Amino acid sequence: MLFAFIFILLILLAVFYYLYISLIKKKNTLKNALSGIEVQFAKRADLIPEILTIVQRYITHEKNMMEEITKLRSKMNELKKKNTPNAIEGEFELSNLLEQRMTNLFALAENYPDLKANKSLEKTMDIYHDIEENIAAARRFYNSAVEELNNACEIFPSSFVAGLINIKPYPFFEAAKGADKRVKAADYIK
Amino acid sequence: MTTKVSPYNIKQELYKAAKAIKLSRMQNIRLLIIIVAICLPVFMLMLLSGVLVKFVMYCHENNKLDFIAFIAVCISCLIYWPFMKYKQQAKNILMPFVCENLKEYEIKYYKDEKTVPIEFRRSYLHYSTTETLYGGDRFLLKFDDIFAGVYENTTFMLADIRATIKGYRRRKTSFQGVSVYIPYTNENISNVIVRRRSAEKPNKSQRIKLEDVRFEKYFDAYGDDQILARKLLTPRMIENIIRLAAIINNIKGPIRPEQLPEFIVTKKGMAIFIRSSEDAYEYNKGLFGKVDDLTGALEKIISEVKQTVAIIKACQKVELLDKIC
């Protein structure tokens, strides 16, 4: 009887250990994916002041938009320090908002031929678009890792182990709402 | 798909070629007769005198049956030699006609990898395939009948490839088929491998799980870097790969998973591999076959080359190369 009990206990321990390892691996993959996004966010944050400096020379009456971009950028930097799922979700929302504002800014720049012809802006825009592409790729990696971890956190028996070791589901990094809509530069020139 | 040979060389040139092939055929038949004439009496003599039986018994008692197998393989190779030699000689005669008929692709023919220009050998044969697909020295790769050319500004190479896994007592064929290689230089992309499901996992590569269900049903993607690989394998690119797979399947016949194309994208070039159970670009008549009309054999090789070049056309059609090159 005792042997049977020990045997069952050993099997349960082995299953627990297997699920524990699998969860930790998934969490680490997710952290890896998240750090990939953070790196790209940091690159974008470093580039934005350069873009704004160039744009400000030509567009002087759109201070609100510039200020909003600067605020979003600094808010994102603040959230980066907290590494909780809620903070991450907030950071993603801000990132989407920042992306939208930057798209609007570039659309606005289209209306200023001198600015459009500026070589420095052209260069920084190319770098910016490359970073955005990297963010999109990193987001797909992150979402794939989130899907695996969340499935494990929500499906029994790994959900039980996840509860014991306090691993929580992470938020998906969704594309900005209306990101596929065409931007109307006219709305910003009023 | 049948391809008509252009009329410029039909009569005179092919007649000369057929004559040359006939000559080679005669020489090789003579060689075969000599080999058989030497081997057969020796074998009969050994059999009748009992030496052969004694030798087999001796090997059996001393556990040296491998040695008998080795001798049998040597004799088979010796007999097979004239057949191989004839095929290669016939191909050497026919290939200039193939190149001449495919002038629009500026086709050049190389019988094996040793004759290929060094720039191709470095980038394609060694780097792209051995290193990326098979991971170093695990595999033995054999490249035959290599064609290099240009199709609408895209440089390409086609080859008949056989990859065998090392370390087995009997070598296991891992890949047999044709490959299309498109060289370029793009430092911004990382190595990406797209293999059909159930193929071996490439060494030193991470699995890239993609979100497209159709893609995941047929393919497995691998790469050095999760983010850079996804940067290349965008949803649009995935869609293009699926479209290309459908087009290639139509080119090669009915859709079968084992005929799905496999891709390798590196900084130096892209290679597409298509499995096939038949040897491509071969002269289809044996040593005892008639060589009166070479048009059929020529059309077969030209049609096979054109089918493979059509893969590049399909790549351009689905805009697969736009993002890479």
Short mmCIF file of C-alpha atoms in Angstrom, two decimals:
data_model
loop_
_atom_site.label_atom_id
_atom_site.label_comp_id
_atom_site.label_asym_id
_atom_site.label_seq_id
_atom_site.Cartn_x
_atom_site.Cartn_y
_atom_site.Cartn_z
CA MET A 1 0.00 0.00 0.00
CA LEU A 2 2.77 2.34 1.02
CA PHE A 3 4.76 1.49 -2.11
CA ALA A 4 1.75 2.20 -4.28
CA PHE A 5 1.27 5.53 -2.56
CA ILE A 6 4.95 6.44 -3.02
CA PHE A 7 4.78 5.33 -6.63
CA ILE A 8 1.74 7.51 -7.35
CA LEU A 9 3.36 10.42 -5.51
CA LEU A 10 6.51 10.04 -7.61
CA ILE A 11 4.47 10.04 -10.82
CA LEU A 12 2.60 13.15 -9.69
CA LEU A 13 5.88 14.83 -8.83
CA ALA A 14 7.31 13.94 -12.24
CA VAL A 15 4.22 15.35 -13.99
CA PHE A 16 4.41 18.48 -11.84
CA TYR A 17 8.10 18.91 -12.64
CA TYR A 18 7.47 18.42 -16.36
CA LEU A 19 4.67 21.00 -16.37
CA TYR A 20 6.77 23.36 -14.26
CA ILE A 21 9.71 23.15 -16.71
CA SER A 22 7.43 23.60 -19.68
CA LEU A 23 5.81 26.69 -18.11
CA ILE A 24 9.15 28.24 -17.18
CA LYS A 25 10.44 27.63 -20.72
CA LYS A 26 7.35 29.29 -22.18
CA LYS A 27 7.68 32.22 -19.82
CA ASN A 28 11.34 32.66 -20.73
CA THR A 29 10.53 32.53 -24.46
CA LEU A 30 7.92 35.20 -23.83
CA LYS A 31 10.44 37.33 -21.90
CA ASN A 32 12.86 36.91 -24.78
CA ALA A 33 10.16 38.02 -27.23
CA LEU A 34 9.23 40.93 -24.97
CA SER A 35 12.83 42.08 -24.73
CA GLY A 36 12.94 41.99 -28.55
CA ILE A 37 10.00 44.41 -28.61
CA GLU A 38 11.58 46.59 -25.91
CA VAL A 39 14.78 46.89 -27.93
CA GLN A 40 12.82 48.09 -30.94
CA PHE A 41 10.76 50.48 -28.78
CA ALA A 42 13.99 51.94 -27.40
CA LYS A 43 15.38 52.38 -30.90
CA ARG A 44 12.20 54.15 -31.96
CA ALA A 45 12.21 56.32 -28.85
CA ASP A 46 15.79 57.41 -29.66
CA LEU A 47 14.86 58.25 -33.22
CA ILE A 48 11.70 60.26 -32.52
CA PRO A 49 13.46 63.40 -31.11
CA GLU A 50 15.60 63.52 -34.26
CA ILE A 51 12.50 63.38 -36.46
CA LEU A 52 10.73 66.01 -34.39
CA THR A 53 13.73 68.35 -34.54
CA ILE A 54 13.75 68.18 -38.33
CA VAL A 55 9.98 68.53 -38.65
CA GLN A 56 9.76 71.47 -36.22
CA ARG A 57 11.98 73.53 -38.48
CA TYR A 58 9.31 73.44 -41.18
CA ILE A 59 6.01 72.95 -39.33
CA THR A 60 5.73 75.49 -36.59
CA HIS A 61 1.96 75.59 -36.01
CA GLU A 62 1.46 71.90 -35.11
CA LYS A 63 2.87 72.13 -31.64
CA ASN A 64 0.06 70.06 -30.11
CA MET A 65 0.87 67.06 -32.20
CA MET A 66 4.59 67.30 -31.44
CA GLU A 67 3.93 67.70 -27.74
CA GLU A 68 1.59 64.73 -27.75
CA ILE A 69 4.27 62.57 -29.41
CA THR A 70 6.86 63.70 -26.87
CA LYS A 71 4.47 62.94 -23.99
CA LEU A 72 3.62 59.50 -25.35
CA ARG A 73 7.31 58.75 -25.71
CA SER A 74 8.12 59.71 -22.13
CA LYS A 75 5.05 57.84 -20.77
CA MET A 76 6.25 54.72 -22.55
CA ASN A 77 9.68 55.09 -20.96
CA GLU A 78 8.03 55.28 -17.53
CA LEU A 79 5.95 52.16 -18.10
CA LYS A 80 8.96 50.22 -19.36
CA LYS A 81 10.39 50.14 -15.82
CA LYS A 82 7.34 48.24 -14.46
CA ASN A 83 7.32 44.73 -15.81
CA THR A 84 3.80 43.65 -14.88
CA PRO A 85 1.25 42.38 -17.45
CA ASN A 86 -0.85 45.52 -16.87
CA ALA A 87 2.11 47.83 -17.48
CA ILE A 88 3.00 45.85 -20.61
CA GLU A 89 -0.56 46.20 -21.89
CA GLY A 90 -0.45 49.93 -21.22
CA GLU A 91 2.86 50.19 -23.00
CA PHE A 92 1.45 48.42 -26.06
CA GLU A 93 -1.54 50.76 -26.15
CA LEU A 94 0.75 53.78 -25.95
CA SER A 95 2.94 52.27 -28.64
CA ASN A 96 -0.04 51.91 -30.97
CA LEU A 97 -1.06 55.48 -30.23
CA LEU A 98 2.48 56.70 -30.87
CA GLU A 99 2.60 54.78 -34.13
CA GLN A 100 -0.65 56.41 -35.23
CA ARG A 101 0.59 59.88 -34.32
CA MET A 102 3.85 59.33 -36.17
CA THR A 103 1.94 58.13 -39.25
CA ASN A 104 -0.15 61.28 -39.04
CA LEU A 105 2.99 63.37 -38.73
CA PHE A 106 4.51 61.79 -41.83
CA ALA A 107 1.25 62.30 -43.69
CA LEU A 108 1.35 65.94 -42.66
CA ALA A 109 4.96 66.25 -43.84
CA GLU A 110 3.78 65.20 -47.30
CA ASN A 111 2.08 68.60 -47.61
CA TYR A 112 5.34 70.51 -47.14
CA PRO A 113 7.45 70.09 -50.28
CA ASP A 114 10.59 71.54 -48.62
CA LEU A 115 10.26 69.16 -45.70
CA LYS A 116 9.48 66.26 -48.00
CA ALA A 117 12.64 66.99 -49.97
CA ASN A 118 14.76 67.14 -46.83
CA LYS A 119 17.40 64.40 -47.09
CA SER A 120 17.82 64.00 -43.33
CA LEU A 121 14.09 63.45 -42.87
CA GLU A 122 14.07 60.96 -45.72
CA LYS A 123 16.88 59.04 -44.07
CA THR A 124 15.34 59.08 -40.59
CA MET A 125 11.97 58.08 -42.05
CA ASP A 126 13.59 55.09 -43.72
CA ILE A 127 15.15 54.08 -40.41
CA TYR A 128 11.82 54.66 -38.68
CA HIS A 129 9.95 52.44 -41.14
CA ASP A 130 12.61 49.76 -40.75
CA ILE A 131 12.14 49.89 -36.96
CA GLU A 132 8.37 49.68 -37.41
CA GLU A 133 8.87 46.58 -39.55
CA ASN A 134 11.05 45.14 -36.79
CA ILE A 135 8.36 45.96 -34.23
CA ALA A 136 5.77 44.18 -36.37
CA ALA A 137 8.01 41.10 -36.60
CA ALA A 138 8.80 41.22 -32.87
CA ARG A 139 5.08 41.58 -32.14
CA ARG A 140 4.32 38.41 -34.08
CA PHE A 141 7.02 36.54 -32.15
CA TYR A 142 5.66 37.92 -28.87
CA ASN A 143 2.07 37.03 -29.72
CA SER A 144 3.07 33.50 -30.66
CA ALA A 145 4.87 33.15 -27.29
CA VAL A 146 1.89 34.68 -25.45
CA GLU A 147 -0.48 32.24 -27.14
CA GLU A 148 1.58 29.28 -25.93
CA LEU A 149 1.93 30.59 -22.38
CA ASN A 150 -1.72 31.64 -22.08
CA ASN A 151 -2.89 28.26 -23.35
CA ALA A 152 -0.76 26.60 -20.70
CA CYS A 153 -2.03 29.01 -18.03
CA GLU A 154 -5.67 28.38 -18.90
CA ILE A 155 -5.80 24.67 -19.67
CA PHE A 156 -5.78 22.05 -16.90
CA PRO A 157 -3.46 20.58 -15.53
CA SER A 158 -0.80 23.16 -16.39
CA SER A 159 -3.20 25.92 -15.26
CA PHE A 160 -3.04 24.39 -11.75
CA VAL A 161 0.79 24.45 -11.76
CA ALA A 162 0.77 27.98 -13.20
CA GLY A 163 -1.48 29.07 -10.31
CA LEU A 164 0.89 27.50 -7.78
CA ILE A 165 3.99 29.22 -9.11
CA ASN A 166 2.08 32.44 -9.83
CA ILE A 167 2.47 32.61 -13.62
CA LYS A 168 -0.27 34.75 -15.08
CA PRO A 169 -1.53 35.15 -18.65
CA TYR A 170 0.07 37.98 -20.57
CA PRO A 171 -1.71 40.47 -22.83
CA PHE A 172 -1.49 40.14 -26.60
CA PHE A 173 0.14 42.96 -28.51
CA GLU A 174 -2.58 43.82 -30.97
CA ALA A 175 -2.19 46.11 -33.95
CA ALA A 176 -3.52 49.63 -33.53
CA LYS A 177 -7.25 49.92 -34.10
CA GLY A 178 -7.88 51.53 -37.45
CA ALA A 179 -4.23 51.08 -38.42
CA ASP A 180 -5.42 49.91 -41.79
CA LYS A 181 -7.46 53.07 -42.37
CA ARG A 182 -6.10 55.68 -44.73
CA VAL A 183 -4.81 58.78 -43.01
CA LYS A 184 -6.38 62.07 -44.02
CA ALA A 185 -3.72 64.72 -43.71
CA ALA A 186 -6.37 67.41 -44.27
CA ASP A 187 -7.77 66.70 -40.80
CA TYR A 188 -4.54 67.95 -39.27
CA ILE A 189 -4.14 71.09 -41.35
CA LYS A 190 -7.39 72.72 -40.23
CA MET B 1 5.03 19.81 -71.54
CA THR B 2 6.67 19.29 -74.93
CA THR B 3 9.17 21.68 -76.40
CA LYS B 4 10.01 21.95 -80.04
CA VAL B 5 13.66 22.13 -81.00
CA SER B 6 14.37 25.19 -83.09
CA PRO B 7 14.86 24.40 -86.77
CA TYR B 8 18.40 25.75 -87.21
CA ASN B 9 20.17 22.60 -86.06
CA ILE B 10 17.59 19.95 -86.68
CA LYS B 11 18.99 18.06 -89.62
CA GLN B 12 22.72 18.40 -90.09
CA GLU B 13 23.85 19.06 -86.56
CA LEU B 14 21.68 16.40 -84.99
CA TYR B 15 22.80 13.92 -87.60
CA LYS B 16 26.42 14.60 -86.65
CA ALA B 17 25.56 14.33 -82.96
CA ALA B 18 23.72 11.04 -83.51
CA LYS B 19 26.76 9.75 -85.37
CA ALA B 20 29.03 10.74 -82.49
CA ILE B 21 26.71 9.11 -79.97
CA LYS B 22 26.57 5.94 -82.08
CA LEU B 23 30.35 5.87 -82.13
CA SER B 24 30.48 6.28 -78.37
CA ARG B 25 27.83 3.56 -78.03
CA MET B 26 29.89 1.15 -80.09
CA GLN B 27 33.03 1.93 -78.08
CA ASN B 28 31.22 1.34 -74.82
CA ILE B 29 29.58 -1.87 -76.01
CA ARG B 30 33.05 -3.05 -77.01
CA LEU B 31 34.34 -2.09 -73.55
CA LEU B 32 31.48 -4.00 -71.93
CA ILE B 33 32.23 -7.05 -74.04
CA ILE B 34 35.90 -6.91 -73.02
CA ILE B 35 34.98 -6.64 -69.34
CA VAL B 36 32.51 -9.52 -69.56
CA ALA B 37 34.99 -11.53 -71.65
CA ILE B 38 37.60 -11.19 -68.93
CA CYS B 39 35.33 -11.58 -65.89
CA LEU B 40 33.16 -14.44 -67.11
CA PRO B 41 35.93 -16.98 -67.93
CA VAL B 42 37.71 -16.13 -64.67
CA PHE B 43 34.46 -16.67 -62.79
CA MET B 44 33.69 -19.92 -64.61
CA LEU B 45 37.22 -21.20 -64.06
CA MET B 46 37.02 -20.42 -60.36
CA LEU B 47 33.60 -22.06 -60.15
CA LEU B 48 34.61 -25.22 -61.98
CA SER B 49 37.87 -25.69 -60.13
CA GLY B 50 36.10 -25.27 -56.80
CA VAL B 51 38.26 -22.27 -55.82
CA LEU B 52 35.18 -20.06 -55.62
CA VAL B 53 33.33 -22.40 -53.25
CA LYS B 54 36.43 -22.78 -51.09
CA PHE B 55 36.90 -19.00 -51.01
CA VAL B 56 33.25 -18.43 -49.99
CA MET B 57 33.51 -21.12 -47.30
CA TYR B 58 36.75 -19.59 -46.02
CA CYS B 59 35.16 -16.12 -45.82
CA HIS B 60 32.08 -17.55 -44.16
CA GLU B 61 34.12 -19.36 -41.49
CA ASN B 62 36.31 -16.33 -40.81
CA ASN B 63 33.40 -13.88 -40.74
CA LYS B 64 34.65 -12.05 -43.82
CA LEU B 65 31.44 -11.94 -45.83
CA ASP B 66 31.88 -8.18 -46.13
CA PHE B 67 34.85 -8.87 -48.35
CA ILE B 68 32.67 -10.93 -50.73
CA ALA B 69 30.14 -8.07 -50.81
CA PHE B 70 32.97 -5.66 -51.60
CA ILE B 71 34.17 -7.81 -54.52
CA ALA B 72 30.58 -8.14 -55.81
CA VAL B 73 30.16 -4.35 -55.69
CA CYS B 74 33.49 -3.87 -57.52
CA ILE B 75 32.44 -6.26 -60.30
CA SER B 76 29.02 -4.60 -60.59
CA CYS B 77 30.67 -1.18 -60.84
CA LEU B 78 33.03 -2.51 -63.50
CA ILE B 79 30.08 -3.80 -65.56
CA TYR B 80 28.05 -0.65 -64.93
CA TRP B 81 30.95 1.59 -65.93
CA PRO B 82 30.39 1.45 -69.77
CA PHE B 83 26.68 2.29 -69.25
CA MET B 84 27.56 5.34 -67.15
CA LYS B 85 30.34 6.40 -69.46
CA TYR B 86 28.03 6.18 -72.45
CA LYS B 87 25.34 8.25 -70.77
CA GLN B 88 27.81 10.98 -69.83
CA GLN B 89 29.36 11.02 -73.30
CA ALA B 90 25.92 11.24 -74.91
CA LYS B 91 25.01 14.08 -72.55
CA ASN B 92 28.23 15.91 -73.35
CA ILE B 93 27.27 15.75 -77.02
CA LEU B 94 23.63 16.77 -76.44
CA MET B 95 24.09 19.57 -73.93
CA PRO B 96 25.51 22.15 -76.39
CA PHE B 97 22.25 21.70 -78.34
CA VAL B 98 20.24 22.25 -75.17
CA CYS B 99 22.21 25.43 -74.43
CA GLU B 100 21.80 26.60 -78.01
CA ASN B 101 18.05 26.05 -77.85
CA LEU B 102 17.78 27.90 -74.55
CA LYS B 103 19.74 30.94 -75.72
CA GLU B 104 17.15 33.27 -74.22
CA TYR B 105 18.29 32.17 -70.75
CA GLU B 106 22.03 32.37 -71.61
CA ILE B 107 22.28 28.80 -70.34
CA LYS B 108 25.65 27.22 -69.59
CA TYR B 109 26.05 23.57 -68.66
CA TYR B 110 28.45 22.06 -66.10
CA LYS B 111 28.50 18.31 -65.70
CA ASP B 112 29.30 18.38 -61.96
CA GLU B 113 30.18 20.74 -59.14
CA LYS B 114 33.92 20.56 -59.82
CA THR B 115 33.43 22.32 -63.14
CA VAL B 116 31.19 25.08 -61.76
CA PRO B 117 32.70 28.60 -61.50
CA ILE B 118 34.14 29.28 -58.07
CA GLU B 119 31.76 32.13 -57.19
CA PHE B 120 28.80 29.80 -57.53
CA ARG B 121 30.52 26.96 -55.76
CA ARG B 122 31.29 29.06 -52.70
CA SER B 123 27.90 30.63 -52.35
CA TYR B 124 25.65 27.88 -53.49
CA LEU B 125 27.00 24.42 -53.28
CA HIS B 126 28.87 24.78 -50.05
CA TYR B 127 27.45 27.68 -48.12
CA SER B 128 23.74 27.64 -48.82
CA THR B 129 23.04 23.98 -48.90
CA THR B 130 25.63 22.18 -46.84
CA GLU B 131 25.82 24.72 -44.06
CA THR B 132 22.29 26.00 -43.87
CA LEU B 133 20.10 23.13 -44.90
CA TYR B 134 22.01 20.22 -43.55
CA GLY B 135 24.23 21.71 -40.91
CA GLY B 136 27.85 20.92 -41.68
CA ASP B 137 29.21 17.48 -42.31
CA ARG B 138 26.18 15.35 -41.49
CA PHE B 139 25.28 14.94 -45.13
CA LEU B 140 26.95 14.04 -48.38
CA LEU B 141 25.81 16.16 -51.28
CA LYS B 142 26.17 15.27 -54.92
CA PHE B 143 25.42 17.82 -57.62
CA ASP B 144 25.02 16.72 -61.22
CA ASP B 145 24.01 18.44 -64.43
CA ILE B 146 24.24 22.03 -63.36
CA PHE B 147 22.83 24.77 -65.57
CA ALA B 148 23.59 28.44 -64.99
CA GLY B 149 21.71 31.20 -66.74
CA VAL B 150 19.75 34.42 -66.56
CA TYR B 151 15.98 34.79 -66.66
CA GLU B 152 14.69 38.35 -66.92
CA ASN B 153 17.64 39.84 -65.01
CA THR B 154 17.55 37.07 -62.40
CA THR B 155 20.70 34.97 -62.34
CA PHE B 156 19.98 31.37 -61.51
CA MET B 157 21.43 27.89 -61.28
CA LEU B 158 19.62 24.60 -61.65
CA ALA B 159 21.04 21.32 -60.46
CA ASP B 160 20.15 17.72 -59.95
CA ILE B 161 20.90 17.03 -56.28
CA ARG B 162 21.16 13.97 -54.11
CA ALA B 163 21.81 14.29 -50.38
CA THR B 164 22.63 11.21 -48.36
CA ILE B 165 22.91 10.99 -44.60
CA LYS B 166 26.31 9.88 -43.34
CA GLY B 167 26.78 7.31 -40.65
CA TYR B 168 24.27 4.73 -41.80
CA ARG B 169 25.50 1.32 -42.80
CA ARG B 170 23.46 1.79 -45.92
CA ARG B 171 23.38 5.42 -46.91
CA LYS B 172 19.91 6.84 -46.63
CA THR B 173 18.83 9.31 -49.29
CA SER B 174 17.59 12.45 -47.60
CA PHE B 175 16.87 14.49 -50.69
CA GLN B 176 16.69 13.79 -54.36
CA GLY B 177 15.43 16.28 -56.84
CA VAL B 178 16.20 19.55 -58.53
CA SER B 179 17.16 22.89 -57.10
CA VAL B 180 16.94 26.44 -58.35
CA TYR B 181 19.40 28.90 -56.93
CA ILE B 182 19.17 32.66 -57.26
CA PRO B 183 22.30 34.48 -56.06
CA TYR B 184 22.24 38.05 -54.70
CA THR B 185 23.70 39.92 -51.74
CA ASN B 186 21.43 41.26 -49.01
CA GLU B 187 23.06 41.86 -45.65
CA ASN B 188 19.76 42.81 -44.00
CA ILE B 189 18.22 39.37 -43.96
CA SER B 190 18.97 36.39 -41.78
CA ASN B 191 19.00 32.73 -42.73
CA VAL B 192 15.52 31.34 -43.13
CA ILE B 193 14.68 27.76 -44.03
CA VAL B 194 11.23 26.64 -45.08
CA ARG B 195 10.88 22.88 -45.19
CA ARG B 196 7.93 20.66 -45.82
CA ARG B 197 6.50 19.05 -42.73
CA SER B 198 8.09 15.74 -41.72
CA ALA B 199 11.48 16.68 -43.22
CA GLU B 200 14.47 16.57 -40.85
CA LYS B 201 15.04 19.58 -38.62
CA PRO B 202 18.06 21.55 -39.79
CA ASN B 203 20.93 21.76 -37.32
CA LYS B 204 21.54 24.93 -35.32
CA SER B 205 18.23 26.51 -36.28
CA GLN B 206 15.26 27.55 -34.18
CA ARG B 207 11.75 26.62 -35.19
CA ILE B 208 9.73 29.67 -36.22
CA LYS B 209 6.09 29.11 -35.45
CA LEU B 210 4.00 31.20 -37.81
CA GLU B 211 0.39 32.21 -37.43
CA ASP B 212 -0.83 31.09 -40.83
CA VAL B 213 -2.70 27.79 -40.48
CA ARG B 214 -2.32 26.83 -44.15
CA PHE B 215 1.42 27.45 -44.02
CA GLU B 216 1.81 25.47 -40.81
CA LYS B 217 -0.16 22.59 -42.32
CA TYR B 218 2.41 22.00 -45.04
CA PHE B 219 5.61 23.71 -43.93
CA ASP B 220 7.98 24.19 -41.01
CA ALA B 221 10.03 27.37 -40.88
CA TYR B 222 13.42 27.63 -39.21
CA GLY B 223 15.76 30.54 -38.67
CA ASP B 224 18.72 31.91 -36.75
CA ASP B 225 16.78 34.82 -35.31
CA GLN B 226 13.08 34.78 -34.41
CA ILE B 227 12.52 38.47 -35.17
CA LEU B 228 14.60 38.78 -38.34
CA ALA B 229 13.07 35.57 -39.70
CA ARG B 230 9.58 36.97 -39.11
CA LYS B 231 10.65 40.24 -40.70
CA LEU B 232 11.24 38.25 -43.87
CA LEU B 233 8.32 35.86 -43.46
CA THR B 234 5.67 38.56 -43.37
CA PRO B 235 2.01 37.54 -43.88
CA ARG B 236 2.35 38.64 -47.48
CA MET B 237 5.52 36.61 -47.99
CA ILE B 238 3.81 33.56 -46.45
CA GLU B 239 0.92 34.04 -48.83
CA ASN B 240 3.40 34.25 -51.72
CA ILE B 241 5.11 31.03 -50.63
CA ILE B 242 1.76 29.23 -50.50
CA ARG B 243 0.86 30.58 -53.93
CA LEU B 244 4.26 29.53 -55.28
CA ALA B 245 3.83 26.04 -53.82
CA ALA B 246 0.47 25.77 -55.58
CA ILE B 247 1.96 26.96 -58.88
CA ILE B 248 4.95 24.60 -58.62
CA ASN B 249 2.65 21.71 -57.81
CA ASN B 250 0.73 22.45 -60.95
CA ILE B 251 3.92 22.58 -62.94
CA LYS B 252 5.01 19.22 -61.62
CA GLY B 253 1.61 17.57 -61.80
CA PRO B 254 -1.08 16.82 -59.21
CA ILE B 255 -0.64 18.27 -55.71
CA ARG B 256 1.27 15.93 -53.44
CA PRO B 257 2.80 16.96 -50.11
CA GLU B 258 6.09 15.24 -50.95
CA GLN B 259 6.46 17.54 -53.93
CA LEU B 260 6.15 20.73 -51.94
CA PRO B 261 9.04 23.08 -52.56
CA GLU B 262 11.54 23.83 -49.81
CA PHE B 263 13.33 27.16 -49.54
CA ILE B 264 16.52 28.49 -48.10
CA VAL B 265 17.04 32.23 -47.94
CA THR B 266 20.49 33.44 -46.95
CA LYS B 267 22.38 36.70 -47.27
CA LYS B 268 24.01 35.36 -50.43
CA GLY B 269 21.17 33.73 -52.27
CA MET B 270 17.91 31.87 -52.30
CA ALA B 271 17.60 28.20 -53.15
CA ILE B 272 14.40 26.34 -53.93
CA PHE B 273 14.42 22.56 -53.75
CA ILE B 274 11.88 20.26 -55.34
CA ARG B 275 11.90 16.57 -54.64
CA SER B 276 11.63 14.12 -57.48
CA SER B 277 12.11 10.40 -57.70
CA GLU B 278 13.57 10.65 -61.20
CA ASP B 279 16.98 11.84 -62.27
CA ALA B 280 16.50 15.13 -64.06
CA TYR B 281 18.31 16.29 -67.19
CA GLU B 282 19.37 12.76 -68.16
CA TYR B 283 19.81 11.18 -71.56
CA ASN B 284 16.95 8.70 -71.56
CA LYS B 285 18.29 6.02 -73.91
CA GLY B 286 20.32 3.11 -72.60
CA LEU B 287 23.46 1.56 -74.05
CA PHE B 288 21.41 -0.82 -76.21
CA GLY B 289 18.81 1.75 -77.23
CA LYS B 290 18.57 3.08 -80.78
CA VAL B 291 20.04 6.52 -81.48
CA ASP B 292 18.57 7.31 -84.88
CA ASP B 293 16.45 10.22 -83.67
CA LEU B 294 17.86 12.50 -81.00
CA THR B 295 15.01 15.01 -81.09
CA GLY B 296 13.01 13.18 -78.41
CA ALA B 297 15.95 13.02 -75.97
CA LEU B 298 16.76 16.66 -76.64
CA GLU B 299 13.17 17.78 -76.18
CA LYS B 300 13.00 15.90 -72.88
CA ILE B 301 16.03 17.71 -71.42
CA ILE B 302 14.95 21.11 -72.78
CA SER B 303 11.47 20.60 -71.39
CA GLU B 304 12.89 19.67 -67.96
CA VAL B 305 15.12 22.74 -67.92
CA LYS B 306 12.19 24.93 -68.99
CA GLN B 307 10.00 23.43 -66.26
CA THR B 308 12.61 24.31 -63.67
CA VAL B 309 13.11 27.81 -65.09
CA ALA B 310 9.34 28.20 -64.82
CA ILE B 311 9.84 28.11 -61.05
CA ILE B 312 11.81 31.38 -61.30
CA LYS B 313 9.02 32.78 -63.46
CA ALA B 314 6.55 31.72 -60.76
CA CYS B 315 8.73 33.36 -58.09
CA GLN B 316 8.62 36.60 -60.06
CA LYS B 317 4.89 36.22 -60.60
CA VAL B 318 4.14 35.93 -56.90
CA GLU B 319 6.67 38.73 -56.19
CA LEU B 320 8.64 36.41 -53.93
CA LEU B 321 11.96 37.86 -54.98
CA ASP B 322 10.96 41.53 -54.58
CA LYS B 323 11.51 41.63 -50.84
CA ILE B 324 14.60 39.45 -50.84
CA CYS B 325 16.78 40.54 -53.75
#
